[in-house]
Short mmCIF file of N, CA and C in Angstrom, two decimals:
data_model
loop_
_atom_site.label_atom_id
_atom_site.label_comp_id
_atom_site.label_asym_id
_atom_site.label_seq_id
_atom_site.Cartn_x
_atom_site.Cartn_y
_atom_site.Cartn_z
N MET F 208 6.14 8.38 19.28
CA MET F 208 6.09 7.73 18.07
C MET F 208 6.53 8.68 17.01
N SER F 209 7.26 8.16 16.03
CA SER F 209 7.86 9.04 15.05
C SER F 209 6.80 9.49 14.06
N LYS F 210 7.07 10.51 13.23
CA LYS F 210 6.10 11.01 12.26
C LYS F 210 5.79 9.87 11.23
N LEU F 211 6.83 9.11 10.84
CA LEU F 211 6.58 7.99 9.96
C LEU F 211 5.69 6.92 10.47
N GLY F 212 5.84 6.64 11.80
CA GLY F 212 5.00 5.71 12.44
C GLY F 212 3.51 6.10 12.50
N ARG F 213 3.31 7.45 12.78
CA ARG F 213 2.05 8.00 12.81
C ARG F 213 1.40 7.96 11.39
N PHE F 214 2.19 8.30 10.40
CA PHE F 214 1.73 8.25 9.09
C PHE F 214 1.33 6.80 8.64
N VAL F 215 2.13 5.82 8.97
CA VAL F 215 1.73 4.43 8.59
C VAL F 215 0.39 4.00 9.28
N LEU F 216 0.30 4.35 10.50
CA LEU F 216 -1.00 4.05 11.27
C LEU F 216 -2.16 4.75 10.61
N ALA F 217 -1.95 5.99 10.28
CA ALA F 217 -3.11 6.69 9.62
C ALA F 217 -3.48 6.13 8.29
N MET F 218 -2.41 5.70 7.50
CA MET F 218 -2.67 5.12 6.25
C MET F 218 -3.36 3.73 6.39
N ALA F 219 -2.99 3.04 7.46
CA ALA F 219 -3.68 1.75 7.70
C ALA F 219 -5.12 1.90 8.00
N PHE F 220 -5.44 2.86 8.83
CA PHE F 220 -6.83 3.16 9.16
C PHE F 220 -7.58 3.70 7.95
N PHE F 221 -6.93 4.54 7.15
CA PHE F 221 -7.64 5.14 5.99
C PHE F 221 -7.91 4.11 4.99
N THR F 222 -6.92 3.27 4.62
CA THR F 222 -7.14 2.22 3.65
C THR F 222 -8.15 1.18 4.13
N GLY F 223 -8.27 0.94 5.42
CA GLY F 223 -9.21 0.08 6.04
C GLY F 223 -10.63 0.69 5.83
N SER F 224 -10.76 1.95 5.97
CA SER F 224 -12.12 2.62 5.83
C SER F 224 -12.54 2.56 4.41
N LEU F 225 -11.63 2.64 3.44
CA LEU F 225 -11.96 2.58 2.09
C LEU F 225 -12.58 1.22 1.69
N SER F 226 -12.09 0.10 2.27
CA SER F 226 -12.51 -1.18 2.07
C SER F 226 -13.87 -1.49 2.63
N PHE F 227 -14.32 -0.70 3.60
CA PHE F 227 -15.60 -0.95 4.33
C PHE F 227 -16.73 0.13 3.92
N GLY F 228 -16.73 0.36 2.63
CA GLY F 228 -17.77 1.30 2.26
C GLY F 228 -17.33 2.67 1.81
N GLY F 229 -16.12 3.07 2.10
CA GLY F 229 -15.58 4.35 1.79
C GLY F 229 -15.12 4.37 0.28
N GLY F 230 -15.34 3.30 -0.41
CA GLY F 230 -14.85 3.18 -1.77
C GLY F 230 -15.38 4.22 -2.72
N ALA F 231 -16.51 4.87 -2.24
CA ALA F 231 -17.10 5.94 -3.13
C ALA F 231 -16.21 7.10 -3.13
N LEU F 232 -15.11 7.25 -2.26
CA LEU F 232 -14.23 8.21 -2.37
C LEU F 232 -13.31 8.14 -3.60
N ILE F 233 -13.15 6.94 -4.20
CA ILE F 233 -12.35 6.86 -5.26
C ILE F 233 -13.28 6.84 -6.56
N GLN F 234 -12.97 7.72 -7.43
CA GLN F 234 -13.74 7.85 -8.64
C GLN F 234 -13.42 6.78 -9.68
N ALA F 235 -14.40 6.07 -10.17
CA ALA F 235 -14.19 5.09 -11.17
C ALA F 235 -13.76 5.55 -12.54
N GLU F 236 -14.12 6.79 -12.87
CA GLU F 236 -13.80 7.38 -14.17
C GLU F 236 -12.31 7.74 -14.37
N GLU F 237 -11.77 8.33 -13.28
CA GLU F 237 -10.36 8.81 -13.38
C GLU F 237 -9.66 8.48 -12.10
N SER F 238 -8.55 7.80 -12.23
CA SER F 238 -7.72 7.40 -11.07
C SER F 238 -6.86 8.50 -10.57
N GLY F 239 -6.56 9.51 -11.43
CA GLY F 239 -5.73 10.56 -11.02
C GLY F 239 -4.32 10.26 -11.06
N VAL F 240 -3.95 9.06 -11.66
CA VAL F 240 -2.50 8.67 -11.70
C VAL F 240 -2.14 8.73 -13.14
N ASN F 241 -1.07 9.44 -13.51
CA ASN F 241 -0.48 9.54 -14.84
C ASN F 241 0.41 8.37 -15.04
N GLU F 242 -0.04 7.36 -15.63
CA GLU F 242 0.72 6.09 -15.71
C GLU F 242 1.74 6.16 -16.91
N THR F 243 1.68 7.26 -17.65
CA THR F 243 2.54 7.36 -18.91
C THR F 243 3.91 7.97 -18.40
N VAL F 244 4.04 8.46 -17.25
CA VAL F 244 5.26 9.04 -16.77
C VAL F 244 6.39 7.93 -16.50
N GLN F 245 7.56 8.25 -16.90
CA GLN F 245 8.67 7.36 -16.73
C GLN F 245 9.55 8.04 -15.66
N LEU F 246 9.72 7.41 -14.45
CA LEU F 246 10.54 7.97 -13.42
C LEU F 246 11.96 7.71 -13.68
N THR F 247 12.87 8.62 -13.27
CA THR F 247 14.27 8.39 -13.41
C THR F 247 14.70 7.27 -12.41
N GLU F 248 15.95 6.77 -12.63
CA GLU F 248 16.52 5.83 -11.61
C GLU F 248 16.54 6.38 -10.31
N GLN F 249 16.99 7.69 -10.22
CA GLN F 249 17.15 8.36 -8.86
C GLN F 249 15.79 8.50 -8.27
N GLN F 250 14.75 8.90 -8.99
CA GLN F 250 13.42 8.99 -8.47
C GLN F 250 12.82 7.60 -7.95
N GLN F 251 13.17 6.59 -8.77
CA GLN F 251 12.74 5.18 -8.34
C GLN F 251 13.40 4.80 -7.10
N GLN F 252 14.70 5.11 -6.86
CA GLN F 252 15.42 4.83 -5.67
C GLN F 252 14.94 5.52 -4.51
N GLU F 253 14.54 6.73 -4.69
CA GLU F 253 13.97 7.56 -3.60
C GLU F 253 12.70 6.95 -3.17
N LEU F 254 11.81 6.58 -4.10
CA LEU F 254 10.53 5.99 -3.75
C LEU F 254 10.72 4.64 -3.09
N ALA F 255 11.66 3.89 -3.63
CA ALA F 255 11.96 2.53 -3.09
C ALA F 255 12.28 2.70 -1.57
N LYS F 256 13.16 3.64 -1.30
CA LYS F 256 13.60 3.82 0.10
C LYS F 256 12.39 4.22 0.96
N LEU F 257 11.51 5.09 0.50
CA LEU F 257 10.34 5.43 1.32
C LEU F 257 9.39 4.21 1.52
N HIS F 258 9.13 3.53 0.40
CA HIS F 258 8.19 2.38 0.52
C HIS F 258 8.78 1.35 1.43
N LYS F 259 10.06 1.10 1.34
CA LYS F 259 10.72 0.13 2.31
C LYS F 259 10.52 0.50 3.75
N LYS F 260 10.73 1.72 4.02
CA LYS F 260 10.58 2.28 5.45
C LYS F 260 9.10 2.08 5.85
N MET F 261 8.14 2.41 4.95
CA MET F 261 6.69 2.32 5.23
C MET F 261 6.36 0.79 5.48
N ILE F 262 6.86 -0.08 4.69
CA ILE F 262 6.51 -1.46 4.84
C ILE F 262 7.14 -2.06 6.07
N GLU F 263 8.37 -1.58 6.44
CA GLU F 263 8.99 -2.01 7.63
C GLU F 263 8.18 -1.65 8.82
N GLN F 264 7.68 -0.33 8.90
CA GLN F 264 6.87 0.17 9.93
C GLN F 264 5.57 -0.63 10.11
N HIS F 265 4.97 -0.95 8.95
CA HIS F 265 3.67 -1.74 8.93
C HIS F 265 3.98 -3.12 9.43
N LYS F 266 5.11 -3.72 9.01
CA LYS F 266 5.36 -5.01 9.57
C LYS F 266 5.54 -5.07 11.12
N LYS F 267 6.17 -3.90 11.61
CA LYS F 267 6.30 -3.84 13.12
C LYS F 267 4.96 -3.74 13.79
N VAL F 268 4.06 -3.01 13.19
CA VAL F 268 2.70 -2.86 13.75
C VAL F 268 2.01 -4.25 13.76
N VAL F 269 2.16 -4.88 12.60
CA VAL F 269 1.60 -6.33 12.54
C VAL F 269 2.20 -7.20 13.59
N ALA F 270 3.58 -7.12 13.81
CA ALA F 270 4.17 -7.97 14.83
C ALA F 270 3.73 -7.72 16.21
N LYS F 271 3.35 -6.42 16.44
CA LYS F 271 2.82 -5.99 17.82
C LYS F 271 1.48 -6.60 17.99
N TYR F 272 0.65 -6.65 16.91
CA TYR F 272 -0.68 -7.29 17.01
C TYR F 272 -0.53 -8.76 17.21
N VAL F 273 0.43 -9.34 16.65
CA VAL F 273 0.65 -10.78 16.90
C VAL F 273 1.07 -11.03 18.26
N GLU F 274 2.03 -10.15 18.78
CA GLU F 274 2.51 -10.28 20.15
C GLU F 274 1.38 -10.03 21.12
N PHE F 275 0.52 -9.14 20.85
CA PHE F 275 -0.60 -8.88 21.83
C PHE F 275 -1.80 -9.83 21.70
N GLY F 276 -1.64 -10.75 20.71
CA GLY F 276 -2.79 -11.76 20.57
C GLY F 276 -3.94 -11.31 19.60
N VAL F 277 -3.88 -10.20 19.03
CA VAL F 277 -4.99 -9.71 18.17
C VAL F 277 -5.00 -10.49 16.93
N PHE F 278 -3.84 -10.73 16.34
CA PHE F 278 -3.69 -11.57 15.12
C PHE F 278 -2.98 -12.87 15.52
N SER F 279 -3.29 -13.97 14.84
CA SER F 279 -2.56 -15.15 14.96
C SER F 279 -1.23 -14.99 14.27
N LYS F 280 -0.26 -15.90 14.55
CA LYS F 280 0.97 -15.84 13.91
C LYS F 280 0.79 -16.11 12.43
N ASP F 281 0.01 -16.99 12.02
CA ASP F 281 -0.36 -17.29 10.60
C ASP F 281 -0.87 -16.07 9.94
N LYS F 282 -1.81 -15.40 10.48
CA LYS F 282 -2.35 -14.17 9.87
C LYS F 282 -1.28 -13.07 9.72
N GLY F 283 -0.40 -12.95 10.73
CA GLY F 283 0.66 -11.98 10.64
C GLY F 283 1.66 -12.33 9.60
N GLU F 284 1.89 -13.59 9.34
CA GLU F 284 2.85 -14.00 8.25
C GLU F 284 2.13 -13.69 6.85
N LYS F 285 0.88 -13.91 6.75
CA LYS F 285 0.11 -13.67 5.48
C LYS F 285 0.13 -12.16 5.21
N ILE F 286 -0.06 -11.36 6.25
CA ILE F 286 -0.03 -9.92 5.94
C ILE F 286 1.40 -9.49 5.54
N ASP F 287 2.41 -10.04 6.22
CA ASP F 287 3.80 -9.72 5.79
C ASP F 287 4.11 -10.11 4.36
N ALA F 288 3.55 -11.25 3.92
CA ALA F 288 3.72 -11.77 2.59
C ALA F 288 2.97 -10.84 1.63
N MET F 289 1.83 -10.33 1.95
CA MET F 289 1.05 -9.46 1.14
C MET F 289 1.75 -8.17 0.90
N LEU F 290 2.33 -7.62 1.97
CA LEU F 290 3.11 -6.35 1.91
C LEU F 290 4.28 -6.56 1.01
N ASP F 291 5.01 -7.68 1.12
CA ASP F 291 6.17 -7.95 0.21
C ASP F 291 5.74 -8.05 -1.19
N LYS F 292 4.56 -8.68 -1.46
CA LYS F 292 4.07 -8.87 -2.81
C LYS F 292 3.63 -7.48 -3.41
N LYS F 293 3.06 -6.63 -2.60
CA LYS F 293 2.72 -5.32 -3.08
C LYS F 293 3.93 -4.50 -3.36
N TYR F 294 5.04 -4.67 -2.65
CA TYR F 294 6.26 -3.86 -2.92
C TYR F 294 6.90 -4.47 -4.24
N GLU F 295 6.87 -5.76 -4.45
CA GLU F 295 7.35 -6.32 -5.59
C GLU F 295 6.60 -5.78 -6.89
N LYS F 296 5.36 -5.68 -6.71
CA LYS F 296 4.48 -5.23 -7.82
C LYS F 296 4.84 -3.78 -8.22
N LEU F 297 4.94 -2.95 -7.14
CA LEU F 297 5.37 -1.54 -7.29
C LEU F 297 6.67 -1.53 -8.03
N GLU F 298 7.62 -2.23 -7.59
CA GLU F 298 8.91 -2.35 -8.18
C GLU F 298 8.92 -2.72 -9.65
N GLN F 299 8.06 -3.67 -10.01
CA GLN F 299 7.93 -4.09 -11.41
C GLN F 299 7.33 -3.06 -12.23
N ASN F 300 6.44 -2.21 -11.62
CA ASN F 300 5.76 -1.05 -12.45
C ASN F 300 6.59 0.20 -12.35
N GLY F 301 7.83 0.08 -11.89
CA GLY F 301 8.59 1.30 -11.88
C GLY F 301 8.23 2.28 -10.81
N PHE F 302 7.62 1.84 -9.79
CA PHE F 302 7.04 2.64 -8.69
C PHE F 302 5.97 3.56 -9.11
N ILE F 303 5.22 3.25 -10.18
CA ILE F 303 4.01 3.97 -10.55
C ILE F 303 2.87 3.11 -10.15
N PRO F 304 2.02 3.61 -9.21
CA PRO F 304 0.84 2.82 -8.74
C PRO F 304 -0.15 2.59 -9.83
N LYS F 305 -0.68 1.39 -9.83
CA LYS F 305 -1.77 0.97 -10.75
C LYS F 305 -2.96 0.93 -9.98
N TRP F 306 -4.06 1.59 -10.40
CA TRP F 306 -5.34 1.71 -9.71
C TRP F 306 -6.48 1.04 -10.55
N GLU F 307 -6.18 -0.03 -11.11
CA GLU F 307 -7.20 -0.68 -11.88
C GLU F 307 -7.83 -1.78 -11.07
N HIS F 308 -8.90 -1.40 -10.42
CA HIS F 308 -9.65 -2.35 -9.47
C HIS F 308 -10.94 -2.65 -10.22
N LYS F 309 -10.87 -3.62 -11.09
CA LYS F 309 -12.05 -3.85 -11.95
C LYS F 309 -13.26 -4.25 -11.13
N LYS F 310 -13.07 -4.88 -9.98
CA LYS F 310 -14.19 -5.29 -9.19
C LYS F 310 -15.04 -4.14 -8.67
N TYR F 311 -14.39 -2.92 -8.64
CA TYR F 311 -15.16 -1.76 -8.20
C TYR F 311 -15.78 -0.96 -9.42
N HIS F 312 -15.42 -1.39 -10.59
CA HIS F 312 -15.92 -0.69 -11.81
C HIS F 312 -17.11 -1.55 -12.33
N LYS F 313 -18.29 -1.04 -12.06
CA LYS F 313 -19.54 -1.76 -12.48
C LYS F 313 -20.17 -0.93 -13.69
N ASP F 314 -20.32 -1.60 -14.79
CA ASP F 314 -20.97 -1.01 -15.84
C ASP F 314 -22.50 -0.96 -15.70
N ASN F 315 -23.13 0.15 -15.87
CA ASN F 315 -24.53 0.31 -15.70
C ASN F 315 -25.26 0.23 -16.99
N GLU F 316 -24.70 -0.42 -17.95
CA GLU F 316 -25.35 -0.55 -19.22
C GLU F 316 -26.25 -1.64 -19.46
#
């Protein structure tokens, strides 16, 4: 398996663990993302290429799950659509990730 494939699998498992209680790893006070930075066209193209490769690998993994019967074909299509939507959102934001997950930000006031 290529390095990119292993990276995609590791990221899939990592992000899955965050959604099942590991959310405490992300600090609500500071996202660590400087959203005021403007990337150059060349930087955006480089990030676009990397994200496309990552999404392509993720879709291959999902297709294997569908092939092996772990996911239904409908669920596989929904996941693929979600990945496409995430890419489009990144593209709209100039490939600057937005980490505003208001459902995780609870005010204790």
